CSV table of C-alpha atoms and ligand atoms in Angstrom, one decimal:
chain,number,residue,atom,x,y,z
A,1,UNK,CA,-2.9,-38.8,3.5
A,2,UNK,CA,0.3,-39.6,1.8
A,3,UNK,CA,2.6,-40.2,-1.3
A,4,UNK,CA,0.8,-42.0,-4.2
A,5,UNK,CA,-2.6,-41.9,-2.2
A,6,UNK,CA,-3.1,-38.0,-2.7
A,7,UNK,CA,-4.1,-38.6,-6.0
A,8,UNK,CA,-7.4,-40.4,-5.0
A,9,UNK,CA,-10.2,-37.9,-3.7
A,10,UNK,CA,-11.1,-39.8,-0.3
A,11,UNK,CA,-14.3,-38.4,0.3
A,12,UNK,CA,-15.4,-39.7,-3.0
A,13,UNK,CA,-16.4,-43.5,-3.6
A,14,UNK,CA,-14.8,-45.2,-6.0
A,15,UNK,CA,-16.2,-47.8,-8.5
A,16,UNK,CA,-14.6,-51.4,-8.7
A,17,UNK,CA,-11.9,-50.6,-11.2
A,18,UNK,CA,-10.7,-47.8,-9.2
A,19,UNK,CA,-10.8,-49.8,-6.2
A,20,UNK,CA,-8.0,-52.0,-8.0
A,21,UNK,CA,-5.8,-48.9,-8.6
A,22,UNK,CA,-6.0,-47.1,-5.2
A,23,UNK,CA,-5.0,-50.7,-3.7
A,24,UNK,CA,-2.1,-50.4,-6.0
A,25,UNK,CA,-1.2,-47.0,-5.0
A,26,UNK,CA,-1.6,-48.2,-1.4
A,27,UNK,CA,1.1,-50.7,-1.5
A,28,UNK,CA,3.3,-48.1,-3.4
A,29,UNK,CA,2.5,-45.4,0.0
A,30,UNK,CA,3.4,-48.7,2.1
A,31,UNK,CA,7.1,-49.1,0.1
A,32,UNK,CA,7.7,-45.5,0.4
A,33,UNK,CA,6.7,-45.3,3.8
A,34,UNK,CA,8.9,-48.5,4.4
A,35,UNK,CA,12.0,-46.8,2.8
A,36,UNK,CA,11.8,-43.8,4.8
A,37,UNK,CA,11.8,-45.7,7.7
A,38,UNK,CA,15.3,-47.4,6.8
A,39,UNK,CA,12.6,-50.9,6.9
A,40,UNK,CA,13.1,-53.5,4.4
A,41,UNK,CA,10.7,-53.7,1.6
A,42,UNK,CA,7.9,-56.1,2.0
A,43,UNK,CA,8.2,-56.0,6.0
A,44,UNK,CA,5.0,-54.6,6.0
A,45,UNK,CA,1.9,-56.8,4.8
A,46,UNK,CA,-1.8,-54.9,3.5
A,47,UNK,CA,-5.3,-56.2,5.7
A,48,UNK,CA,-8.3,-55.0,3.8
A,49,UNK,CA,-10.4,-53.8,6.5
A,50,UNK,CA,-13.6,-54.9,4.9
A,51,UNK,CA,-16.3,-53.7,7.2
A,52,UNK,CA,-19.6,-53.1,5.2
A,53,UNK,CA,-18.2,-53.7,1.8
A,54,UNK,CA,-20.0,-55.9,-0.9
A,55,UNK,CA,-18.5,-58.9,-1.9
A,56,UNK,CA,-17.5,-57.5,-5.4
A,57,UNK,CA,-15.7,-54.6,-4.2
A,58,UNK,CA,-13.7,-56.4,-1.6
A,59,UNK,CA,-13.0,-59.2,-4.5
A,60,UNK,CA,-11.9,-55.9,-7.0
A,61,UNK,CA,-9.1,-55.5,-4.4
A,62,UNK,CA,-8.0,-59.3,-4.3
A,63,UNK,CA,-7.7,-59.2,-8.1
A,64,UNK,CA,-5.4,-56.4,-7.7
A,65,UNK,CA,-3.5,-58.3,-5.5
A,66,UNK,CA,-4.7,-58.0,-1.9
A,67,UNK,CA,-4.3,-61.2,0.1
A,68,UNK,CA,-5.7,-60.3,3.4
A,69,UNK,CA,-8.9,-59.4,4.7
A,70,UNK,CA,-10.1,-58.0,8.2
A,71,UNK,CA,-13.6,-59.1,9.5
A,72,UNK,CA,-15.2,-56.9,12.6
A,73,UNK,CA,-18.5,-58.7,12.4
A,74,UNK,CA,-18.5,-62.6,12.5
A,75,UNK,CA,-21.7,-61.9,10.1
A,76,UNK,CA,-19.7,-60.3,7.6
A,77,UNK,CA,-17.2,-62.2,7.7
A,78,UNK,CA,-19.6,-65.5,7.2
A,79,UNK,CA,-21.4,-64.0,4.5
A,80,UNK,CA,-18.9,-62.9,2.7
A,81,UNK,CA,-16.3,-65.5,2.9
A,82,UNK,CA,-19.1,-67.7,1.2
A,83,UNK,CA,-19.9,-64.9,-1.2
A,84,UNK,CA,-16.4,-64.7,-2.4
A,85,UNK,CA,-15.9,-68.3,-2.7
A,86,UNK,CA,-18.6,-68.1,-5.0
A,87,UNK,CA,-17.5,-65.9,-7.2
A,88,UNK,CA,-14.2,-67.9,-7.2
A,89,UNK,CA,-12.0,-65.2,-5.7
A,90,UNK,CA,-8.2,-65.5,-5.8
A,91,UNK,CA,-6.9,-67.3,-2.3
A,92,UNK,CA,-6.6,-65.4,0.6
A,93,UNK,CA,-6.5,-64.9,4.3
A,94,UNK,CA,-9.2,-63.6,7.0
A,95,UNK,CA,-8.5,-62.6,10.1
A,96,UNK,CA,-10.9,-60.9,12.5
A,97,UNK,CA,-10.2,-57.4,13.8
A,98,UNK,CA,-13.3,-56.4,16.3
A,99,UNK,CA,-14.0,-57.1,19.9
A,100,UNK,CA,-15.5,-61.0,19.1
A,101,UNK,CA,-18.0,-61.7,21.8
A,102,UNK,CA,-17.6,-65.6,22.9
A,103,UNK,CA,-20.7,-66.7,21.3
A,104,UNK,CA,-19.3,-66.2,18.5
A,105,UNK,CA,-16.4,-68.0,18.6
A,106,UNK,CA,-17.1,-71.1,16.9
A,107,UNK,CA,-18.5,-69.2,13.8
A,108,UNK,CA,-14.9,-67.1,13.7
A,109,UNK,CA,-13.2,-70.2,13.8
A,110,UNK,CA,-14.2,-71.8,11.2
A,111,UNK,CA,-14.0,-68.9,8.8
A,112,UNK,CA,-11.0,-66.9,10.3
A,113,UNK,CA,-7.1,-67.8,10.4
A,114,UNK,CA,-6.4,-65.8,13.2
A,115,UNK,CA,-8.2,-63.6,15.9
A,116,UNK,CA,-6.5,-60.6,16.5
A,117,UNK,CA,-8.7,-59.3,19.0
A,118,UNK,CA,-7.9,-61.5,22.0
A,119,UNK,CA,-8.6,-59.5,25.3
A,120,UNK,CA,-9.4,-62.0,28.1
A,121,UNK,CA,-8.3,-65.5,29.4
A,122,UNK,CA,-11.6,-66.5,29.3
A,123,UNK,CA,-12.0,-65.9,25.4
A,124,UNK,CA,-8.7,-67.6,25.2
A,125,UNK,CA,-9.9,-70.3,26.7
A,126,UNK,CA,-13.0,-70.6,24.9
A,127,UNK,CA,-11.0,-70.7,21.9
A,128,UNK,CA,-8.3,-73.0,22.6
A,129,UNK,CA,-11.1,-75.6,23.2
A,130,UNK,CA,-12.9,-75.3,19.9
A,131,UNK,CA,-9.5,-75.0,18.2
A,132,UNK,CA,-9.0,-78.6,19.9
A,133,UNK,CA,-12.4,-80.0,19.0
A,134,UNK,CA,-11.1,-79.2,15.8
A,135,UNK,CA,-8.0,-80.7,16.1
A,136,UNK,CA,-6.3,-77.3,14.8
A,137,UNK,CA,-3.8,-75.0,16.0
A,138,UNK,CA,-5.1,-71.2,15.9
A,139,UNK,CA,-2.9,-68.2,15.7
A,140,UNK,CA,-4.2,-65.2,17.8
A,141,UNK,CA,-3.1,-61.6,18.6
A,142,UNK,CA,-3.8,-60.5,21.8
A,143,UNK,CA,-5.5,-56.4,21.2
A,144,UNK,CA,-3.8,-54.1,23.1
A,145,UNK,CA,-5.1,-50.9,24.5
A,146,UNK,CA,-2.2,-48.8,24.0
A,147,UNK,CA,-3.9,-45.5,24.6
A,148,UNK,CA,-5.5,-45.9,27.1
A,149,UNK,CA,-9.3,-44.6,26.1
A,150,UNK,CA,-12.1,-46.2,28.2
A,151,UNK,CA,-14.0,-46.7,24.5
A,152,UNK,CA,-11.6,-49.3,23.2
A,153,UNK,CA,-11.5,-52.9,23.9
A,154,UNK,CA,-7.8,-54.9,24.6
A,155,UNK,CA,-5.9,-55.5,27.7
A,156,UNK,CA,-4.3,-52.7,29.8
A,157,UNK,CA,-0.4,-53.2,28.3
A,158,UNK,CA,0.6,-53.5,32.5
A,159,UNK,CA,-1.7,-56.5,32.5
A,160,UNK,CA,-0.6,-57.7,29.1
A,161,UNK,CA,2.5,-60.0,30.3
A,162,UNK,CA,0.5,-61.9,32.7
A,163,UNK,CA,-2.4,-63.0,30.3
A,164,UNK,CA,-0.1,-64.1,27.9
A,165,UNK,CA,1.7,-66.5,30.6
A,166,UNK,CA,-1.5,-67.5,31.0
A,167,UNK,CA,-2.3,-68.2,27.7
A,168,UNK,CA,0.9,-69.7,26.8
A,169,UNK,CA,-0.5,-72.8,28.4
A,170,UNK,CA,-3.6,-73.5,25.8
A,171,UNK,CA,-1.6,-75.9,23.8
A,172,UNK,CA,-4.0,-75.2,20.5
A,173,UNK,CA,-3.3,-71.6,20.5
A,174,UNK,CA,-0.2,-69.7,19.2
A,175,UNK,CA,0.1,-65.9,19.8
A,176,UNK,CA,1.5,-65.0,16.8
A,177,UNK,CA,1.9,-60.9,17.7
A,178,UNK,CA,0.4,-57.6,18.9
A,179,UNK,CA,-3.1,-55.9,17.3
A,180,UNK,CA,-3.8,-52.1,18.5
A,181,UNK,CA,-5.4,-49.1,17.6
A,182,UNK,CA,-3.5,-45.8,17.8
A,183,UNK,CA,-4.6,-43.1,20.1
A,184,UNK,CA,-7.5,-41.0,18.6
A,185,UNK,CA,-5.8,-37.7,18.7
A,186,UNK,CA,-4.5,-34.7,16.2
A,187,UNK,CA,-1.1,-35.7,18.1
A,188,UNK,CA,1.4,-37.1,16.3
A,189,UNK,CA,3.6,-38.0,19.0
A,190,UNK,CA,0.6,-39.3,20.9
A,191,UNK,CA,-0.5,-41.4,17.8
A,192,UNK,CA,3.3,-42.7,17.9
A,193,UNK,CA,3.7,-43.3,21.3
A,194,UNK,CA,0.7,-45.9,21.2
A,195,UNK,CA,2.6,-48.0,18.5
A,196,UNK,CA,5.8,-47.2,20.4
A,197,UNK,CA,4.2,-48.9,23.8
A,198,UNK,CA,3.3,-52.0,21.7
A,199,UNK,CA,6.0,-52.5,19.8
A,200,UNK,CA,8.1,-52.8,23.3
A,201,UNK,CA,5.4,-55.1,24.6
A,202,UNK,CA,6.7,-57.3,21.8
A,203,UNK,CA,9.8,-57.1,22.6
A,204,UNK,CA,9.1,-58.2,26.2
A,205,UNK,CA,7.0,-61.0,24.7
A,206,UNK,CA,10.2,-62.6,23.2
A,207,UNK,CA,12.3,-61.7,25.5
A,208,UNK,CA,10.2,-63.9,28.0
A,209,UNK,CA,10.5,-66.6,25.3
A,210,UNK,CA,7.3,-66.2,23.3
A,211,UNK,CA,9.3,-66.2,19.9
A,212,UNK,CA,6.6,-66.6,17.9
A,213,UNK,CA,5.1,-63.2,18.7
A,214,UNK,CA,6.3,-61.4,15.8
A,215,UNK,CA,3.5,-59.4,14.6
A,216,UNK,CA,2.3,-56.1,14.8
A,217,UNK,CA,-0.8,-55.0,13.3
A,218,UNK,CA,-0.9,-51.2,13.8
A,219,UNK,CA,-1.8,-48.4,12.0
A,220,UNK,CA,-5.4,-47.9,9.2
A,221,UNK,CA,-5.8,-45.2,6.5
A,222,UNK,CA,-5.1,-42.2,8.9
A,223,UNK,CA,-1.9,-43.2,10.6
A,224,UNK,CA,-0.4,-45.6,8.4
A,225,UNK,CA,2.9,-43.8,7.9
A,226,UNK,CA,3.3,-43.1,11.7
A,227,UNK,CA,2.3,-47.3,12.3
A,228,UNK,CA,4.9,-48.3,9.7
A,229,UNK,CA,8.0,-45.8,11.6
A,230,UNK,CA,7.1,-47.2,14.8
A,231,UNK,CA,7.9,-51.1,13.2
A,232,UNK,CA,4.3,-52.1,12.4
A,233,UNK,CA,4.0,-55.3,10.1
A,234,UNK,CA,0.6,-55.3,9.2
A,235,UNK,CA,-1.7,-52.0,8.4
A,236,UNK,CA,-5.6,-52.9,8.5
A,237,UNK,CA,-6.5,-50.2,6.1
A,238,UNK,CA,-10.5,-49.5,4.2
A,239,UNK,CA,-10.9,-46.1,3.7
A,240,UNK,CA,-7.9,-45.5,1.0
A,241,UNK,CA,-8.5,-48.2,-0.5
A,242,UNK,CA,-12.7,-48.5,-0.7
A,243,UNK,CA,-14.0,-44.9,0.2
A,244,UNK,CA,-16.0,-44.0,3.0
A,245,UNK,CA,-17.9,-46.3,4.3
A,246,UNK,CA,-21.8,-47.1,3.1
B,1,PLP,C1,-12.4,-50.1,10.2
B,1,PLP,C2,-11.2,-50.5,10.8
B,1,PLP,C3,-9.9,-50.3,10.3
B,1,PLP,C4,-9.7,-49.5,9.0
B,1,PLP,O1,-10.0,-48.1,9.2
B,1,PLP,P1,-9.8,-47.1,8.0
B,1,PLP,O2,-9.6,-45.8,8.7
B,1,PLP,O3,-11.1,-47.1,7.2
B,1,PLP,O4,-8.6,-47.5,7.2
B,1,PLP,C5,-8.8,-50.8,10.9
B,1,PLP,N1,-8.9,-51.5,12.1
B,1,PLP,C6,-10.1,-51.7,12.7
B,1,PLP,C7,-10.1,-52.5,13.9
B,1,PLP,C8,-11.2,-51.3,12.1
B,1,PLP,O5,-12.4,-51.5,12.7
């Protein structure tokens, strides 16, 4: 762990209060980190990975200033978007972050901004047709397997180009950037070469005119710093700022 974070025990849990202050020493990691890249300050935006976390501890880090959250489970993300609007939590945005099966899709929808998880045409599809029913326009990323490992979901990055031209035709969806999960190794240069591959996929995105793919959410508590080098825009982070997981 880095910078401003080290003075947080990791391993230990934190209570709401302290929840507020490791989110603030998060974003102070994420301005270092941006600085030593050369990147301009702000480039990079915070996701509270909120997996398993209560409503009030996920709401302690939107009063200290958070202003997006990361759903895997459509459940979560259901219960807890209505739990926080109960307790009258400051505005913010959800986007979902795990594999969504297409059952689910509807659900997500109506409580997500974006899906950055998009892996198949046919998810796409199904999509773009509630998005329509809707009469809304939905901003996806598509998930990128940039490491390769059997385990993780996304679209092989040599098959990448052609799902996006195919999904370039649903008229209610906009691909707004890139989600991936760095390689699982003690590697650095492995870790960085995962970004590094999706990072040039963007760039091949807007070279083939998809301007409006401009994000990159790479990088969680472990290989933030590595994320934000390699030109990550949004780091999906829960265990520096909430503790390990319940
Ligand atoms: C849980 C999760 C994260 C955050 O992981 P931490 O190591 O706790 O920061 C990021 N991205 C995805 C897709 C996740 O499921």
């Amino acid at each position: 762990m880095v910078l401003m974070l080290e003075l947080f025990d990791m391993a230990a849990v934190p209570d709401l209060a302290e929840i507020g202050e490791r989110y603030q020493a998060l974003c102070e990691t994420v301005r270092a980190c941006e600085a030593s890249a050369g990147r301009e300050s702000g480039s990079v935006r915070v996701e509270l990975a909120a997996k398993y976390q209560s409503p009030e501890r996920v709401l302690a880090a939107l009063q200290a200033g958070a202003e997006l959250i990361g759903h895997n489970l459509i459940q979560q993300l259901v219960a807890g978007e209505e739990a926080l609007s109960e307790l009258d939590a400051p505005a913010h945005r959800t986007h979902v972050i795990g594999h969504l099966q297409k059952n689910k899709a509807g659900k997500a929808l109506a409580y997500a901004d974006c899906i950055e998880t998009v892996d198949s045409l046919e998810l796409a599809q199904r999509l773009n047709r509630l998005a329509g029913e809707r009469g809304k326009y939905l901003d996806i990323f598509l998930q990128v397997n940039s490491s390769g490992a059997p385990s993780q979901f996304g679209i092989a990055p040599e098959q990448a180009l052609d799902l996006v031209g195919q999904i370039a035709d649903l008229k209610h969806l906009r691909i707004a950037g890139l989600m991936t999960i760095g390689a699982h190794s003690d590697d650095t240069t492995e870790i960085a070469r995962s970004f590094e591959l999706t990072r040039n996929l963007r760039e091949d995105l807007q070279d083939g005119g998809i301007a409006s793919a401009t994000e990159l959410s790479m990088g969680m508590t472990g290989d933030m710093e590595i994320a934000i080098a390699e030109g990550s825009t949004i780091i999906r982070v829960g265990t520096a700022v909430f503790g390990p997981r319940p």
